[in-house]
Amino acid sequence: MPVRCGVSPARNVDSKTSLAFAPDLTPEPARDAADLLVDALAALGVEYVFGVPGGAIEPLYNALARSARRGGPRAVVARNEQGAAYMADGYARETGRLGVCIATSGPGATNLITGVACAYDNNVPMLVITGQPPIKNFGKGALQESSCTGINTMAMFRPCTRYNSLVSHVEQLPTKLFNALMQAQRAPSGPSHLSLPVDILRTPLPEDLEMPDFAGLLRRAPALVDLPAVRQLARLLFSARQPVWLIGDGCADAANELMQLVQRTNGNFITTPDGKGFINPRHPRYRGVFGFGGHASAAALLQDEPDLVIALGTGFGEFNSGGWSTALLNSRLVHVDDSDENLMRSPMARLHVRGHVKSVCEQLIALLAPARRAQEAQLLPFLHPQVARQAYEAMVDRPQALHGDSGMVKPQRLVARLGERCPPQTRFVADAGNSAAWAVHYLAPQDRRRTPDAAYPSAGKDRRTRDSSWLRVTMDFAPMGWAIGSAIGIAMANRSCPVVCLTGDGSYLMNGQEITVAAELGLPVLYVVLNDGALGMVKHGQRLAGAEPIGFQLPKVDFAAMAAAMGIPGHVVRSPQELDALDFSALLSRRGPTLLDVRIDGEEVPPMNLRMKTLGTAR
């Protein structure tokens, strides 16, 4: 008779000790399709599966319970399936590994869709598993049926996934799972969806079932690079006077190489809103963010018509292209990316270079080195803190809002103080709307190479992966409340770094219940609610457009009291003095979340002119 994994039958156990020390001889159930799925995730290094249980997905939770006892992937229970998708999103962004979310059939599946669509539009690799009632009950009006004969969630997932299939026979599962995992992680990455009927999930695996090499998916193929195009770009760089480098979200693992190229070419660099988190925003050659929430200095740099602009790792969506600005999208542009989908969005570019961004940069460094070795200077030293502060305040809008001690808390001051006061390894995640606009424009952490205390590892010693970033915002498909769950996924992925979630009162009212997951798991997440009693972007958008003032008001809510009711410490911050009195290192060192209900000055207008322009409502 088989025994539990890792337990051997006892020998020569006397009767006095046999009851206390006899091994558990309860046989493990036969391996089923759900075990196969969990084992594949383990082979890929996935640690957590985010979801909400339900009848149609129960066998998968059984498999996860068995897996957790073996030290394999384990379940994290969200409060809503949408939150589970956001957590999987944050986990994938921080680790570079696959994010996994699961839901039962019917409304469980439909609750996932917004989070899955967000991951699709932001190229986040994700495996999405949903349940179905037994196949024999399809078409009979089964509870929560969501196949083609019910509320067809398969059709709903099709436009927002890279792969989408229903498994109707257990023999299909290995191949379809392998294809789903491969599609999720190849460029352009994104979610893959598999829907499994409950009877398929609990089907024992045939002994002769051929298994793919799931672990082999971790062995990345050599990066393909268009070498003739790289050589052509090198020639353009030799003749360029002072090129501009635009760093996008696809440059995660190439930041060091890009800084070398900026130096070697005597260039300057700007970032997209979602590329800002990969660089030091106080670097002397940095000219700011171009796009949503961005800086006039970045726009002015492009308006000066540099002879060459190299954009890397971006798809030129509305927020990342300055509303498709012709100052960027013109014949001076060179577009570097490993995704044909992204390259197709810049047909006017002088040159397209297809290839993995880091590999392209390495090739350029090798090509530029011989001719420029004599000219190459040491990397510029980082500016003295006082000079850096002056440069920062010259870059941002309304720097006077950062100072003064009277009245309400200015959101500009709040965000600037967070950058200055939080430990260097803090991960920031900013929600859709005003929170993202304020963070993109004003958040600028101090030199991350220095650690003021020993509470966290020094920069370079933390568990920073090739895809991790100190600032995460979501572009294109940008749902409110995304940051609340994403912060949990980031904290689960990296226990050595605290996480700060910037969110608005409107977003928190949508998804704030997920803070209880952070409490349950003891995650050091600081939730900062920008509380102005309004849907702020709606309010300011209506005012700037001269539209009717309607539908933006929110009730006055004490979010600190709400947190306290959940057993979570909360603080109301009403003044600049109260903000400055907070000990952020202490708040981020506790085992568990903390909430700050910051009563901000709601009359401060966020940097959202780009959004007004593209909506056609700017005046």
JSON list of C-alpha atoms in Angstrom, two decimals, residues 408-410 529-532 557-560 572-575 597-601:
[
{"chain": "A", "resi": 408, "resn": "MET", "atom": "CA", "xyz": [-4.46, 70.99, 4.21]},
{"chain": "A", "resi": 409, "resn": "VAL", "atom": "CA", "xyz": [-1.95, 68.47, 2.90]},
{"chain": "A", "resi": 410, "resn": "LYS", "atom": "CA", "xyz": [-1.02, 69.17, -0.69]},
{"chain": "A", "resi": 529, "resn": "VAL", "atom": "CA", "xyz": [-5.48, 56.88, 0.71]},
{"chain": "A", "resi": 530, "resn": "LEU", "atom": "CA", "xyz": [-5.63, 60.29, -0.98]},
{"chain": "A", "resi": 531, "resn": "ASN", "atom": "CA", "xyz": [-8.97, 61.27, 0.53]},
{"chain": "A", "resi": 532, "resn": "ASP", "atom": "CA", "xyz": [-10.65, 64.28, -1.07]},
{"chain": "A", "resi": 557, "resn": "VAL", "atom": "CA", "xyz": [-15.45, 58.21, 5.03]},
{"chain": "A", "resi": 558, "resn": "ASP", "atom": "CA", "xyz": [-13.06, 57.67, 7.93]},
{"chain": "A", "resi": 559, "resn": "PHE", "atom": "CA", "xyz": [-10.82, 55.03, 6.32]},
{"chain": "A", "resi": 560, "resn": "ALA", "atom": "CA", "xyz": [-8.65, 54.79, 9.44]},
{"chain": "A", "resi": 572, "resn": "VAL", "atom": "CA", "xyz": [-5.82, 60.21, 9.86]},
{"chain": "A", "resi": 573, "resn": "VAL", "atom": "CA", "xyz": [-3.44, 62.88, 8.53]},
{"chain": "A", "resi": 574, "resn": "ARG", "atom": "CA", "xyz": [-5.01, 66.32, 8.31]},
{"chain": "A", "resi": 575, "resn": "SER", "atom": "CA", "xyz": [-2.06, 68.71, 8.19]},
{"chain": "A", "resi": 597, "resn": "ASP", "atom": "CA", "xyz": [-6.16, 58.36, 5.58]},
{"chain": "A", "resi": 598, "resn": "VAL", "atom": "CA", "xyz": [-4.65, 61.58, 4.21]},
{"chain": "A", "resi": 599, "resn": "ARG", "atom": "CA", "xyz": [-7.12, 64.45, 3.88]},
{"chain": "A", "resi": 600, "resn": "ILE", "atom": "CA", "xyz": [-5.58, 66.11, 0.84]},
{"chain": "A", "resi": 601, "resn": "ASP", "atom": "CA", "xyz": [-6.41, 69.47, -0.67]}
]
